[in-house]
Coordinates of C-alpha atoms and ligand atoms in Angstrom, one line a residue:
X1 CA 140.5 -90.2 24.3
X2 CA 138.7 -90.1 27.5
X3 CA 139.9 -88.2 29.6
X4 CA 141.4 -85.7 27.8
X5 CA 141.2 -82.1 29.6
X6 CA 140.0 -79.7 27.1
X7 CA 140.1 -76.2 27.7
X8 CA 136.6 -74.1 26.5
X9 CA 138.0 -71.7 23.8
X10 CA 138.8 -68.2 24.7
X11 CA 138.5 -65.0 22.9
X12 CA 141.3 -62.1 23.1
X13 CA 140.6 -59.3 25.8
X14 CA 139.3 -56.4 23.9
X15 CA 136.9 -58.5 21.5
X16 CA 133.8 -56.5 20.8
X17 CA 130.8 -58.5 22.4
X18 CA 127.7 -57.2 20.8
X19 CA 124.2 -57.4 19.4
X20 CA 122.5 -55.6 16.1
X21 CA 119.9 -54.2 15.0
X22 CA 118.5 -52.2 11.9
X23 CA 116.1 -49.0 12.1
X24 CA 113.4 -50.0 9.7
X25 CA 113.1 -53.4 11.9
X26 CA 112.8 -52.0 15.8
X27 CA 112.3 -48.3 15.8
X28 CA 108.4 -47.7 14.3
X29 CA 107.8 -44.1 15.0
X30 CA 107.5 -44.4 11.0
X31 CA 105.7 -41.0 11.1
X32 CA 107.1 -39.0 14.0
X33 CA 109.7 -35.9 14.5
X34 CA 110.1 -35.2 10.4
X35 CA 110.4 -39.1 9.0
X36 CA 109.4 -39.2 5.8
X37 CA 108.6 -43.1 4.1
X38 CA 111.6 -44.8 2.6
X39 CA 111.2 -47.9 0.2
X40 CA 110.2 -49.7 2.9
X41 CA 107.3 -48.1 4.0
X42 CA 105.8 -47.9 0.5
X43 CA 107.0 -51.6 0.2
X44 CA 105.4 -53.3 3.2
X45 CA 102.3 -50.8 2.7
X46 CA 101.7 -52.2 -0.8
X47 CA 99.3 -55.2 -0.5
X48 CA 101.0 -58.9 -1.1
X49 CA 104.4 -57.6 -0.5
X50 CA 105.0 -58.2 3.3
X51 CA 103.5 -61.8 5.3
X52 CA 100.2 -60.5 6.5
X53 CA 101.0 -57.5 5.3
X54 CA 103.3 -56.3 8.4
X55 CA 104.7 -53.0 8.2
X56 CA 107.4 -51.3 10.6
X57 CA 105.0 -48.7 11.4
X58 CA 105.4 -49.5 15.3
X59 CA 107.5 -52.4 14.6
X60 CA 109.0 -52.9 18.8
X61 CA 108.8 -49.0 19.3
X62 CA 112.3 -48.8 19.8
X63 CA 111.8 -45.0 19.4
X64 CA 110.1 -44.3 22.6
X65 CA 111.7 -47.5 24.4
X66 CA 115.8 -47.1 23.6
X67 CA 116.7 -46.3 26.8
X68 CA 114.9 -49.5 28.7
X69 CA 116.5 -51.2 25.5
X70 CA 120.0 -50.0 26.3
X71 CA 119.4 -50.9 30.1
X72 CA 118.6 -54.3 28.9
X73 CA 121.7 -55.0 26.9
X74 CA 123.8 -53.5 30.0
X75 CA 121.9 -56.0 32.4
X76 CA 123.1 -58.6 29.4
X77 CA 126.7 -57.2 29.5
X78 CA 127.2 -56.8 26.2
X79 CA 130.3 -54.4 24.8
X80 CA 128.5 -53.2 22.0
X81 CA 125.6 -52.4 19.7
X82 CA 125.4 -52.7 16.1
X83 CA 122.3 -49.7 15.1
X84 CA 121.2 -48.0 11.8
X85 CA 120.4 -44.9 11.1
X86 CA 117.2 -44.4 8.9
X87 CA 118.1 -42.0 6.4
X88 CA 114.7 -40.4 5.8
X89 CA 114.9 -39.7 9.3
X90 CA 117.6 -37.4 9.3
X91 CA 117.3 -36.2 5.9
X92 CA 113.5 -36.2 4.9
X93 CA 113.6 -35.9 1.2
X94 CA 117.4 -37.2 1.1
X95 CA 118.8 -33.6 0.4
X96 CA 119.7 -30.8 2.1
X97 CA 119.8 -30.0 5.8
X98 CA 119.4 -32.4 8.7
X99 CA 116.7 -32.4 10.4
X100 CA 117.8 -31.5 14.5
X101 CA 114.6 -34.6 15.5
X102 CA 116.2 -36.9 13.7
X103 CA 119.5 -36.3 14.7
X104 CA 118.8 -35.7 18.6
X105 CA 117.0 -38.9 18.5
X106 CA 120.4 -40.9 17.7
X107 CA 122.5 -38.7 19.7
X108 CA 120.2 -40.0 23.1
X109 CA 120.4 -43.3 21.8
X110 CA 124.5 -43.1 21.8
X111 CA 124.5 -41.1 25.0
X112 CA 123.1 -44.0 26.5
X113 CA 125.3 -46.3 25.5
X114 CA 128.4 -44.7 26.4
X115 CA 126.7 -44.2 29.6
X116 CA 126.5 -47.8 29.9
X117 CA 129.6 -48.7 28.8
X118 CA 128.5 -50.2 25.6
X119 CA 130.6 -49.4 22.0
X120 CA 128.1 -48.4 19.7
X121 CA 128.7 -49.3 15.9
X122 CA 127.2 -47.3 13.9
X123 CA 125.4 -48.2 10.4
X124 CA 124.1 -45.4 7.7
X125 CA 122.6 -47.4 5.4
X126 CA 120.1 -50.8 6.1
X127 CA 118.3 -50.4 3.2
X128 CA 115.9 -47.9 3.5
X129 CA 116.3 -45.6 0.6
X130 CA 114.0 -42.3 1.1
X131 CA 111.6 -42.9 -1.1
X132 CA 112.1 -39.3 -2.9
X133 CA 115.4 -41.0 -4.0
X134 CA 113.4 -43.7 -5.4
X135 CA 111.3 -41.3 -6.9
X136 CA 114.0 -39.9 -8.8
X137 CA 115.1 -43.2 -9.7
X138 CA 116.6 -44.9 -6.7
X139 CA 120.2 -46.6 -6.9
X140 CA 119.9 -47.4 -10.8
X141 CA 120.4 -43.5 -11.0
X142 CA 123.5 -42.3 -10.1
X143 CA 123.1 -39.4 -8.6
X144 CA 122.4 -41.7 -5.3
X145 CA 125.3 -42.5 -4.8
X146 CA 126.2 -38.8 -4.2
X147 CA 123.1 -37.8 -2.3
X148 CA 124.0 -40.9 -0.2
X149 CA 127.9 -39.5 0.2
X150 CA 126.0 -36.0 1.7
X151 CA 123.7 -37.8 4.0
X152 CA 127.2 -39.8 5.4
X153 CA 128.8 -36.4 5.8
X154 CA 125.4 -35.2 7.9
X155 CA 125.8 -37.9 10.3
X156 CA 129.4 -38.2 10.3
X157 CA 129.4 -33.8 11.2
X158 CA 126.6 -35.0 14.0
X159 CA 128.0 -38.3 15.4
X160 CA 131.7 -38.3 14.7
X161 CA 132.6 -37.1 18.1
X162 CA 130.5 -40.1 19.8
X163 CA 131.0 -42.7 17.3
X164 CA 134.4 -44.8 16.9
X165 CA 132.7 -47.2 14.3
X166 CA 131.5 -46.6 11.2
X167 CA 129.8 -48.8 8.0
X168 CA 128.8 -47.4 5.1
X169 CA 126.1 -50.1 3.1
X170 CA 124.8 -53.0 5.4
X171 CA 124.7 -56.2 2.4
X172 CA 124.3 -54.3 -0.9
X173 CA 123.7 -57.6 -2.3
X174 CA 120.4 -57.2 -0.8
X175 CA 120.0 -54.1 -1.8
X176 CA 120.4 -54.4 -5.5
X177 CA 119.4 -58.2 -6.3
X178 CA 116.7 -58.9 -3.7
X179 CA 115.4 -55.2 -4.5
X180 CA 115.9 -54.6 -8.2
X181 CA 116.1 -58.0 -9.9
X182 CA 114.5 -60.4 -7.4
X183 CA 111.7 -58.1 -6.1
X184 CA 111.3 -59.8 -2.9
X185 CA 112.7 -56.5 -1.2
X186 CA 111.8 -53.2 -1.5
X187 CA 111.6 -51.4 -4.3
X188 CA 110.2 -54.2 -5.3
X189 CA 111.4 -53.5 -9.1
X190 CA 112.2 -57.1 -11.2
X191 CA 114.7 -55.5 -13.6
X192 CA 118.1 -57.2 -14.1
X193 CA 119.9 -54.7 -15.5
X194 CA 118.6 -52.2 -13.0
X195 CA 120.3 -54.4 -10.5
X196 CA 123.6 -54.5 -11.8
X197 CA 123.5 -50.6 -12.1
X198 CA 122.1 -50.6 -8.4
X199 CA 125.0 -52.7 -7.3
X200 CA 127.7 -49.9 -9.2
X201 CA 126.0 -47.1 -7.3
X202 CA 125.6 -48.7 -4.4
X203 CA 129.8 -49.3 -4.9
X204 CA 130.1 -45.6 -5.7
X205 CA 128.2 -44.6 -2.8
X206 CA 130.1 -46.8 -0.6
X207 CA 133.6 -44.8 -2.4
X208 CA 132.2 -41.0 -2.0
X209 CA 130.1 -41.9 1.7
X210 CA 134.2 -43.2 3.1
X211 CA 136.1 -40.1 1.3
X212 CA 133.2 -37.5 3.0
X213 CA 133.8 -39.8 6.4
X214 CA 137.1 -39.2 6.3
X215 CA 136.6 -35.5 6.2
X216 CA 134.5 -34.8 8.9
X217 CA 135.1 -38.1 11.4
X218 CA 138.0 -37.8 13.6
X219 CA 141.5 -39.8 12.8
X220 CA 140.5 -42.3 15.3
X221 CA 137.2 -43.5 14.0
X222 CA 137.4 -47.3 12.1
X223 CA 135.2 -46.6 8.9
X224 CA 134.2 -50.0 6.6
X225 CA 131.1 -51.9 4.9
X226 CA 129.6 -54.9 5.8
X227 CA 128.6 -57.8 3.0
X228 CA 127.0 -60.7 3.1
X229 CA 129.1 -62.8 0.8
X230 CA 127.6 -66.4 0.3
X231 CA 130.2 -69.2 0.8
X232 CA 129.2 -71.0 -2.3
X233 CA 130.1 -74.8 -2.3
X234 CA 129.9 -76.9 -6.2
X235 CA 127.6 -79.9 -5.3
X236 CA 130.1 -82.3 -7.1
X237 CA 133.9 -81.2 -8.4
X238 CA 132.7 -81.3 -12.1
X239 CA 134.0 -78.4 -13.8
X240 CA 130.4 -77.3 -14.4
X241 CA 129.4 -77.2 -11.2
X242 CA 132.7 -75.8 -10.3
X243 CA 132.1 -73.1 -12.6
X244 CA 128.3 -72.6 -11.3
X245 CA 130.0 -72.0 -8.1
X246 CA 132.3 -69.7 -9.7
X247 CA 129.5 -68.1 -11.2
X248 CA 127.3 -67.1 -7.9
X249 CA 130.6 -65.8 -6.1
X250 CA 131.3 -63.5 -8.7
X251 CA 127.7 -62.0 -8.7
X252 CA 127.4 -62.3 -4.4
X253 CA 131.2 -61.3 -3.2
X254 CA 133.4 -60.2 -5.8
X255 CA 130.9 -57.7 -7.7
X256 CA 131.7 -55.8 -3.9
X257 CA 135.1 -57.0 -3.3
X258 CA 136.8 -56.0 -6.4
X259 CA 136.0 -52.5 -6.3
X260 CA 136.0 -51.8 -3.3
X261 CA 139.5 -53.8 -2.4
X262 CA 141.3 -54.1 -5.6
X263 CA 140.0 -51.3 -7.9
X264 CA 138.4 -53.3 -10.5
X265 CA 135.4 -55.7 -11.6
X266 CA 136.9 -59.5 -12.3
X267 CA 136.7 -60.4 -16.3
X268 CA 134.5 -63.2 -15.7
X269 CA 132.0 -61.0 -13.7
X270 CA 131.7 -58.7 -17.0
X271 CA 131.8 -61.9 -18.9
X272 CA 129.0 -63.5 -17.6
X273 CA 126.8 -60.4 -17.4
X274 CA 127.6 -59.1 -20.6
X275 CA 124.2 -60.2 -22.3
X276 CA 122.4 -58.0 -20.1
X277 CA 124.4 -55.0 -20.0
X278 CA 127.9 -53.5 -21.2
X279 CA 128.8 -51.6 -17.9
X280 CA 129.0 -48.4 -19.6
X281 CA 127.4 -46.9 -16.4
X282 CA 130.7 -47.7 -15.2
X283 CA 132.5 -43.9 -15.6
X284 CA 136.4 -42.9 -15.7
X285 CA 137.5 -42.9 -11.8
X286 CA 134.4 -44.7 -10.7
X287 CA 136.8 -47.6 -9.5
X288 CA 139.4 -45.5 -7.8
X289 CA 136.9 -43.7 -6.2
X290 CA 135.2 -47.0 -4.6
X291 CA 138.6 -48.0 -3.8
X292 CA 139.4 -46.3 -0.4
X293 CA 141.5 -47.8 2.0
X294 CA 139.2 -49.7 4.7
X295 CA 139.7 -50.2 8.5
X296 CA 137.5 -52.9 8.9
X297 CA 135.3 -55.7 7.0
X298 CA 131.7 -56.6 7.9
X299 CA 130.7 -60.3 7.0
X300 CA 127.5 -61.1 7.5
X301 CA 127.3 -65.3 8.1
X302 CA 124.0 -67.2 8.5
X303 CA 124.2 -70.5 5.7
X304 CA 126.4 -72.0 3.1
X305 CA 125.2 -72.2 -0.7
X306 CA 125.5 -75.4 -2.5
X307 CA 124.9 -75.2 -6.6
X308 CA 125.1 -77.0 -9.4
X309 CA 125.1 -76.5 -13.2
X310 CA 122.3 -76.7 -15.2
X311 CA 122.2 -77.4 -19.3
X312 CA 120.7 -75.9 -21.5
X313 CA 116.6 -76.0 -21.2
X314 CA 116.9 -78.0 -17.8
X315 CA 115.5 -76.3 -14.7
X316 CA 116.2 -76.9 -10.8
X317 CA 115.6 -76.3 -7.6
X318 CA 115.3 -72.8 -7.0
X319 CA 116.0 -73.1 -3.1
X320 CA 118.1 -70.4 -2.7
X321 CA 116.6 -69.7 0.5
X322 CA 115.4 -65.9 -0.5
X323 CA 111.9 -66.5 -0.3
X324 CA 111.1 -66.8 -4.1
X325 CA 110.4 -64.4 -6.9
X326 CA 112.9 -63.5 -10.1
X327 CA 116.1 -64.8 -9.8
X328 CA 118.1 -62.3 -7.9
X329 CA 121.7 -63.8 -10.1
X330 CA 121.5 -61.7 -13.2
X331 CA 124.1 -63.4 -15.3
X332 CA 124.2 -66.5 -13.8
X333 CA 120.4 -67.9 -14.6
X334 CA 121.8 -71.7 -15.4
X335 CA 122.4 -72.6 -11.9
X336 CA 120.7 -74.7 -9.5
X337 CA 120.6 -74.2 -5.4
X338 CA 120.0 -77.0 -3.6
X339 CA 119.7 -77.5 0.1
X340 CA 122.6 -78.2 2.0
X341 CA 122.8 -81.0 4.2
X342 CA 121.7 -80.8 7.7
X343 CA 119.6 -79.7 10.3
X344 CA 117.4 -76.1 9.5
X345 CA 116.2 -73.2 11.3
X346 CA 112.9 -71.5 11.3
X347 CA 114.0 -69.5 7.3
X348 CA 114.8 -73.2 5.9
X349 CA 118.2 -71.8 6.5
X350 CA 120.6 -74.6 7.1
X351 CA 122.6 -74.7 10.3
X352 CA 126.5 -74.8 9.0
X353 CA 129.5 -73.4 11.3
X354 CA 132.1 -74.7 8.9
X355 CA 130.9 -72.4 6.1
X356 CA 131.5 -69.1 8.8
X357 CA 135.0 -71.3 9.4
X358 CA 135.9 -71.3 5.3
X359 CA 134.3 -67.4 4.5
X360 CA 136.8 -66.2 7.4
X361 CA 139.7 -68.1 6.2
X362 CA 138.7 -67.1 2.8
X363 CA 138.9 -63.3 3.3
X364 CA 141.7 -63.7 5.1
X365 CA 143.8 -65.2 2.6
X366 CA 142.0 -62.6 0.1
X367 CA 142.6 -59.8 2.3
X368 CA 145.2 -60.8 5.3
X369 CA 145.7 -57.2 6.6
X370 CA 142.0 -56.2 7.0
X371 CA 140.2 -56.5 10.2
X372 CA 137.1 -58.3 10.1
X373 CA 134.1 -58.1 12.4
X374 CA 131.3 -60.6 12.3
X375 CA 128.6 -57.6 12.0
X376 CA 125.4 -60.2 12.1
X377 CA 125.3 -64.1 12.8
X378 CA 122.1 -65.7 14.2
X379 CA 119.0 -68.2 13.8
X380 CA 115.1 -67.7 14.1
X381 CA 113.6 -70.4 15.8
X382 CA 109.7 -70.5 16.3
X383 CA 110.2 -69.4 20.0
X384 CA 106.9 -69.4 22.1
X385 CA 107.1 -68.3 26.3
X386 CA 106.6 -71.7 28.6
X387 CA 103.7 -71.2 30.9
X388 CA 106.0 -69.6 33.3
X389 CA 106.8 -67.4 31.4
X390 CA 110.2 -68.4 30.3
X391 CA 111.0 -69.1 26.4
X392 CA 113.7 -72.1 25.9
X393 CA 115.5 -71.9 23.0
X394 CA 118.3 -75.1 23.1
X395 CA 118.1 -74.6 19.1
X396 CA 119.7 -71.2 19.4
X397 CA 122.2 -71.5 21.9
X398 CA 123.5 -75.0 20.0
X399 CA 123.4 -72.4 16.8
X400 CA 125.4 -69.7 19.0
X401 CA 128.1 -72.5 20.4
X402 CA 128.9 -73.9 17.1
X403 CA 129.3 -70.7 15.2
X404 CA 131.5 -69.4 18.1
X405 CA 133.4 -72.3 17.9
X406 CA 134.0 -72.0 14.3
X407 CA 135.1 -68.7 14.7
X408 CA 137.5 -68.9 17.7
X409 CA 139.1 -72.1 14.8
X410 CA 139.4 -69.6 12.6
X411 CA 141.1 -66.9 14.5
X412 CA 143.4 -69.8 15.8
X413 CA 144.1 -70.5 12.1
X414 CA 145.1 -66.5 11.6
X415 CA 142.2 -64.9 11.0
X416 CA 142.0 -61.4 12.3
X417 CA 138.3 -61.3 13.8
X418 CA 138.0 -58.1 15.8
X419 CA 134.6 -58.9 17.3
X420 CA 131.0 -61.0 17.2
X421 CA 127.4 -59.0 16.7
X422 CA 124.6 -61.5 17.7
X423 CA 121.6 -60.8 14.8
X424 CA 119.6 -60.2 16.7
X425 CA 119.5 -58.1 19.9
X426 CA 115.3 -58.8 20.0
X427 CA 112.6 -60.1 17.6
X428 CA 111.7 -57.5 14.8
X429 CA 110.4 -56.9 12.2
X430 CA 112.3 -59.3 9.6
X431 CA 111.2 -57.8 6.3
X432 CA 109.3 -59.8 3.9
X433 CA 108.5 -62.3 6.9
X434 CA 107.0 -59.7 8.4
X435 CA 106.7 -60.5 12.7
X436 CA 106.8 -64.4 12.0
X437 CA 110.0 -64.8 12.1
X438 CA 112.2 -64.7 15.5
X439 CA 116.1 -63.8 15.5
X440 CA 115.9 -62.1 18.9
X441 CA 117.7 -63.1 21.8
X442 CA 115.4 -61.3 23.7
X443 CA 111.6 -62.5 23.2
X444 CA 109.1 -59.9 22.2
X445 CA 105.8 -59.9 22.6
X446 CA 104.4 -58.0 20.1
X447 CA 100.7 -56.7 21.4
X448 CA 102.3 -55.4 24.7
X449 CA 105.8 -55.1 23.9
X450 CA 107.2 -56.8 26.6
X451 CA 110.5 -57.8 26.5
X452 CA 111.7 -61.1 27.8
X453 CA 115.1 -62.4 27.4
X454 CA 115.7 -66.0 25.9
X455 CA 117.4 -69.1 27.4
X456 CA 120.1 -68.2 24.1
X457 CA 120.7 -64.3 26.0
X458 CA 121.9 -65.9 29.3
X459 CA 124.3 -68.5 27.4
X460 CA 125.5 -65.4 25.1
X461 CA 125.7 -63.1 27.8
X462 CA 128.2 -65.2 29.9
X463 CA 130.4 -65.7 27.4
X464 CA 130.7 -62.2 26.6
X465 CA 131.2 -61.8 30.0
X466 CA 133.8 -64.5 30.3
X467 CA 135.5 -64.3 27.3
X468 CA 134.9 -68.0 27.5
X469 CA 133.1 -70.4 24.7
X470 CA 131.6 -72.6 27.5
X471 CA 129.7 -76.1 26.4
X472 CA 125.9 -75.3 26.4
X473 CA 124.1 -76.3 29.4
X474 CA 122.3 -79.8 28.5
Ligands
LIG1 C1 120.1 -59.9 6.9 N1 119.2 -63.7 1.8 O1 119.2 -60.1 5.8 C2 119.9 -58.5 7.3 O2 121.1 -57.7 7.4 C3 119.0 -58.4 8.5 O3 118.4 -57.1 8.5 C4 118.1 -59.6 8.5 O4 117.1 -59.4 9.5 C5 118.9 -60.8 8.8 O5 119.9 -60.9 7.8 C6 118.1 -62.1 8.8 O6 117.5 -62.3 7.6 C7 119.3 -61.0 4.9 O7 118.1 -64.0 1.2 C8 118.1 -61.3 4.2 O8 120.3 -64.3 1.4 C9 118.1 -62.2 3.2 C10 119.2 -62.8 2.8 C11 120.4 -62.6 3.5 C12 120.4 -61.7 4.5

């Protein structure tokens, strides 16, 4: 077929068009107006923990610069903007009062947008505990979860009259196995069982931070959470790599799904981690409590993970694409990750539309009557301006195309995708990476903070204009 006419996929009128972001990664201002450190700050400001030991102390000043910030996602046209709020911000010590500072601060920011026309979706928690919390024993502990449930309320009482969209936990797989068991994220703690108690907390949180939502937003606001569940793929069909496979969902997607959809943990999920601990944390109403009805889904897509079994007193690859350190799969230590085939970004991530494609059809047939939005998707790319001035980033925009592409196949095949948040509005600060690292679509430049959109902005910008997947320019 030659000649065939083929018509550019288009997306529904009314799909949300947008960029994100996350406080700890853009804002700096670590010190300013009240903020007290989360995990984070005492994280990247402990020696060996961050690449050349980069802290968001100033990170792109997005602080002082929002407004210019919001003016250039207008000039981009994009719908909407996918923000956190840093907790220690608002809420110093991570009790009591808000603080007004912290408060007006994100009130401006969502002026702005409105004034520009631009939906702003709204994130409490990117994984910057206040480090008080941690103090006291961070999400192991569970009183967390209800100091986490107040801080919602806070925000919700100061936002809920501005803000339609609402997430509770940005990926709490992050959160409890990169933090707690793997130690690559802050706290930094290497403690498997401490991770699986994180990851109940973090649930409960989730529960208690939707029921206080529901409270104080307004019946129109869309509350949900947004994971990153890994679209795990057996290297062979044996059964024990099928059941490696098995394995890694349980401990990525359904440890967050089951609760907080179906009102329980899966059997195997207690099976497999029941060397390490009994779930007795687990208390009498804990699970109905998670399990409040949900407008929306979150799914965070960036790579497929391909494992395999391994016997007993074999080891393998480790490439699991988290940067190294303990194994953040409690429970499931007899698998191997291996890298999937094809070409890579800047992370060693591999480039894979067909696994956004499968986790989209997936949740949909786990979950037909939830909405989903694609709350992060990107690449980092080692971008670097041409001497005019102009960064070129074909990598990006191919990256871009095919995941949109994969997407629009999946909404064709029923999926209901509500809209498409581009990780990452501009370079940041990309936690253990530290600045070396480049998800932005707008290029910064770190000593003088300019900021330059990308070849990748234009392409993404005219299709949120258009509605229209066009081919990328060649
Ligand atoms: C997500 N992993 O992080 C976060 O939500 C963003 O803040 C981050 O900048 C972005 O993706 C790019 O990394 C992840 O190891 C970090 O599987 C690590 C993993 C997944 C997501």
């Amino acid at each position: 077929m030659t000649d065939a006419k083929v018509t550019p996929p288009s997306f529904p009128a009314g799909f949300l068009w947008g960029s994100a972001t996350a406080a700890y990664q853009i804002e700096g201002a670590a010190a300013l107006d009240g903020r007290t450190p989360s995990i984070w700050d005492t994280f990247s400001h402990t020696p060996g923990k961050t690449l050349g030991g980069d802290t968001g102390d100033v990170a792109v000043d997005h602080y002082h610069r929002f407004r210019d910030d919001v003016q250039m996602m207008a000039d981009l046209g994009l719908g909407a903007y996918r923000f956190s709020v840093s907790w220690s911000r608002v809420q110093p010590t991570g009790r009591g009062p808000a603080v007004q500072r912290g408060i007006d601060f994100y009130r401006k920011l969502v002026d702005e947008l409105l004034e520009h026309n631009i939906t702003p979706a709204l994130t409490l928690y990117h994984w910057d505990l206040p480090q008080e919390l941690e103090d006291a024993g961070g999400w192991p502990h569970r009183d967390t979860a209800a100091r986490f449930a107040e801080y919602a309320a806070l925000v919700g009482q100061a936002l809920g009259d501005r803000v339609e969209l609402w997430s509770t936990l940005n990926e709490p797989w992050c959160s409890a196995f990169l933090g707690y068991a793997a130690g690559v994220h802050a706290p930094g703690r290497t403690v498997p069982v401490a991770a699986l108690r994180a990851a109940h907390h973090l649930n409960l949180g989730h529960g208690l931070a939707v029921q206080a939502l529901r409270q104080v937003l307004p019946a129109r606001a869309q509350i949900g959470v947004c994971h990153n569940p890994s679209l795990v793929r057996a290297r062979t069909d044996s059964p024990e790599d099928i059941d490696a496979a098995r394995r890694i969902d349980a401990l990525s997607t359904r440890i967050w799904t089951g609760p907080q959809l179906k009102g329980r943990y899966d059997e195997d999920l207690l099976a497999d981690t029941a060397r390490i601990t009994d779930w007795s944390f687990v208390q009498e109403g804990d699970l109905a409590t998670i399990n409040q009805p949900l407008d929306f889904m979150g799914i965070n897509y960036y790579n497929p993970t391909l494992v395999s079994a391994l016997s007993d007193g074999e080891s393998g690859p480790r490439d699991d694409g988290h940067g190294g350190g303990a194994s953040p799969w409690p429970g499931a230590d007899k698998v191997a990750f291996h890298q999937s085939p094809g070409e890579r970004t800047a992370m060693g991530w591999t480039v894979d539309p067909t696994g956004l494609y499968d986790l989209l059809m997936r949740f949909h047939r786990d979950a037909p009557d939830l909405p989903l939005l694609i709350t992060e998707n990107g690449a980092a790319y080692d971008d670097k301006p041409d001497a005019d001035g102009q960064v070129n980033d074909p990598e990006r925009i191919a990256y871009i195309h095919g995941h949109l592409a994969a997407l629009h196949r999946a909404m064709a095949d029923g999926a209901d995708v509500r809209g498409y948040f581009l990780w990452s509005l501009m370079d940041n600060f990309e936690w253990a990476y530290g600045y070396s690292k480049r998800f932005g679509a707008v290029y910064v430049d770190y000593p003088s903070q300019t900021r330059t959109p990308k070849a990748s902005a234009r392409y993404y910008a005219e299709v949120a204009r258009s509605g229209v997947l066009q081919e990328p320019p060649r």
